[in-house]
PDB file of C-alpha atoms in Angstrom:
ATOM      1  CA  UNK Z   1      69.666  84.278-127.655  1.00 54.00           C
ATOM      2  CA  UNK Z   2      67.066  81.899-127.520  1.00 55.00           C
ATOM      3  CA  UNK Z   3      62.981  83.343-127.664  1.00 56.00           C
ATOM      4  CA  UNK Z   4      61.267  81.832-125.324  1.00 55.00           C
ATOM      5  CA  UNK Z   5      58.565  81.661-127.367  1.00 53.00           C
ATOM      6  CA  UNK Z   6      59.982  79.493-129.499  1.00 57.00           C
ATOM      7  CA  UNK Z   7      59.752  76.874-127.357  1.00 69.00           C
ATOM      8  CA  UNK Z   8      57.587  74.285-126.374  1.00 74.00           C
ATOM      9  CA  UNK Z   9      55.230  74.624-123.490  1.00 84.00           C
ATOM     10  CA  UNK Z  10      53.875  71.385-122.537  1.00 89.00           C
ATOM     11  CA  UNK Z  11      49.953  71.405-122.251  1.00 93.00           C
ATOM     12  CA  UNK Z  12      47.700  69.787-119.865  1.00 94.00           C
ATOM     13  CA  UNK Z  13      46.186  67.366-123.174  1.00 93.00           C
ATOM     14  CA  UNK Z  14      50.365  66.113-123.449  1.00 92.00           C
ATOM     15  CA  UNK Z  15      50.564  65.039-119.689  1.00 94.00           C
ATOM     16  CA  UNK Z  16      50.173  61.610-118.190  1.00 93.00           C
ATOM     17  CA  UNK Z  17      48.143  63.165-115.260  1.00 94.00           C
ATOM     18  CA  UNK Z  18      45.515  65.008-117.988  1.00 94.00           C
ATOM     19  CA  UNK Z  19      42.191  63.198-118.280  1.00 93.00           C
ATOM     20  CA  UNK Z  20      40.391  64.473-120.998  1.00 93.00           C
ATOM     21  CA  UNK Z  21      36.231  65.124-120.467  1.00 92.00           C
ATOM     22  CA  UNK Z  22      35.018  62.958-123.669  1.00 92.00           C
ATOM     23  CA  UNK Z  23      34.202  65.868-126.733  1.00 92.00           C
ATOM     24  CA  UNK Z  24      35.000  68.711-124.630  1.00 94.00           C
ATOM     25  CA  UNK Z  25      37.974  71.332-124.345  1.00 94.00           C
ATOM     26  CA  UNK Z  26      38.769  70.446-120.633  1.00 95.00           C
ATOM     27  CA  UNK Z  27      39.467  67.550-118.475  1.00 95.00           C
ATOM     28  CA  UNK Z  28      40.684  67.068-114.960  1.00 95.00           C
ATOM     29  CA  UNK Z  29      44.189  67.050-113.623  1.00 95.00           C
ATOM     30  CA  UNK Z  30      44.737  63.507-111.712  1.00 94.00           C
ATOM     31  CA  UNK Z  31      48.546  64.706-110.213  1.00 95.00           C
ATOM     32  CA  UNK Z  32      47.237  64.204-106.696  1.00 94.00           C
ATOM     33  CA  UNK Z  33      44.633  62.172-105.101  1.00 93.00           C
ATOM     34  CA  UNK Z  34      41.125  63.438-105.054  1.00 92.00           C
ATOM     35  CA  UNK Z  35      39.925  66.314-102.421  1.00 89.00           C
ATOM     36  CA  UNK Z  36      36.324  65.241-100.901  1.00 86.00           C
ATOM     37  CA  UNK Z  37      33.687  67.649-101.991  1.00 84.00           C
ATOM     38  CA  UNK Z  38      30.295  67.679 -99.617  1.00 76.00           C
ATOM     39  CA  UNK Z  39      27.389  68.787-102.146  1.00 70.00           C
ATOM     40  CA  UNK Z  40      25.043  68.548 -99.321  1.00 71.00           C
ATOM     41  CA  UNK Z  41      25.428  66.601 -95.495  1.00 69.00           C
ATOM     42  CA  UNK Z  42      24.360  62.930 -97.314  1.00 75.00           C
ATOM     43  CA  UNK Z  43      26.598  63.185 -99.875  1.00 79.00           C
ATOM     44  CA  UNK Z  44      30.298  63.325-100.349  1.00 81.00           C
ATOM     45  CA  UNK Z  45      32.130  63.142-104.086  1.00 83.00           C
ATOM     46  CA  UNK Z  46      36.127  63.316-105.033  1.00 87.00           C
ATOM     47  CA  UNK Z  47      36.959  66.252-106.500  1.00 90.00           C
ATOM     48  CA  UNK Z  48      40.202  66.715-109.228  1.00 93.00           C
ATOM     49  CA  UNK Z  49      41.035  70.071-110.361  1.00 93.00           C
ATOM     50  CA  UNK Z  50      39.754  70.839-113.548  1.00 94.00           C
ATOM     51  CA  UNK Z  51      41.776  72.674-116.638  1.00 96.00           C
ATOM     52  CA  UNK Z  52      41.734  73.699-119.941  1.00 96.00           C
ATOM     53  CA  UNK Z  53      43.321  72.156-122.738  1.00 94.00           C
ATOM     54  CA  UNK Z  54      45.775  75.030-122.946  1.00 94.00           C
ATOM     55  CA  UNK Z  55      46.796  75.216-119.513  1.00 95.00           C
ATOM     56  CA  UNK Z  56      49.921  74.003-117.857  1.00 91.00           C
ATOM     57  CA  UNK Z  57      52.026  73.981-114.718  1.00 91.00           C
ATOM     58  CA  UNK Z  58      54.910  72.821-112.846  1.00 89.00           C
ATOM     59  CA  UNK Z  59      54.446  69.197-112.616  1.00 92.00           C
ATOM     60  CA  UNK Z  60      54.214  67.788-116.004  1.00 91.00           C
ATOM     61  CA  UNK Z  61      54.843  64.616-117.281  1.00 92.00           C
ATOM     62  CA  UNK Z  62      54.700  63.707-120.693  1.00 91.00           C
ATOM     63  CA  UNK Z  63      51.744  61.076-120.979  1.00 89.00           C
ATOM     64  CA  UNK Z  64      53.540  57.776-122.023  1.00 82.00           C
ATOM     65  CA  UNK Z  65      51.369  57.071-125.466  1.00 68.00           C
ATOM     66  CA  UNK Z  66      48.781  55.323-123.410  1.00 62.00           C
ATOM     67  CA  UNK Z  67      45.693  57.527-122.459  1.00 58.00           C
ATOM     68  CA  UNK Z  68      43.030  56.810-119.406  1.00 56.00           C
ATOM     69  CA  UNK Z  69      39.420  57.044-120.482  1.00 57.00           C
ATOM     70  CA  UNK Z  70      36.495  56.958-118.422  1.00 56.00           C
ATOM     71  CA  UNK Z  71      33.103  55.866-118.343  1.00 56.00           C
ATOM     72  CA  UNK Z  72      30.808  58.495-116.187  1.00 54.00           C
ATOM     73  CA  UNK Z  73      29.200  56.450-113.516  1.00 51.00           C
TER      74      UNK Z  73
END
């Protein structure tokens, strides 16, 4: 019988949806469009759900080779 933890759990950092946060342990999960976020009544930002490199879930998808960066506006 197989232990599973001897297998491998895919990690946020491995999927195609995972954008990393430049030098940091945690980036945001892109698997869905963005939810708006009002910070205050002039302002309204996208929002992504942000995780943990060790984190998973149910959606995964193994990033192709090809990673998204970003350039903070």
């Amino acid at each position: 019988r197989e232990n599973h933890m001897d297998r491998y759990q895919p990690k946020c950092p491995d999927c195609a949806y995972w954008l990393e946060e430049p030098g940091e342990d945690f980036g945001e999960c892109r698997r869905h469009a963005p939810r708006p976020v009002t910070g205050d009544v002039t302002k309204t930002v996208p929002y992504w759900p942000t995780t943990t490199s060790d984190e998973w879930c149910g959606e995964f998808r193994p990033a192709t080779g090809l990673k998204v960066s970003y350039e903070p506006q």
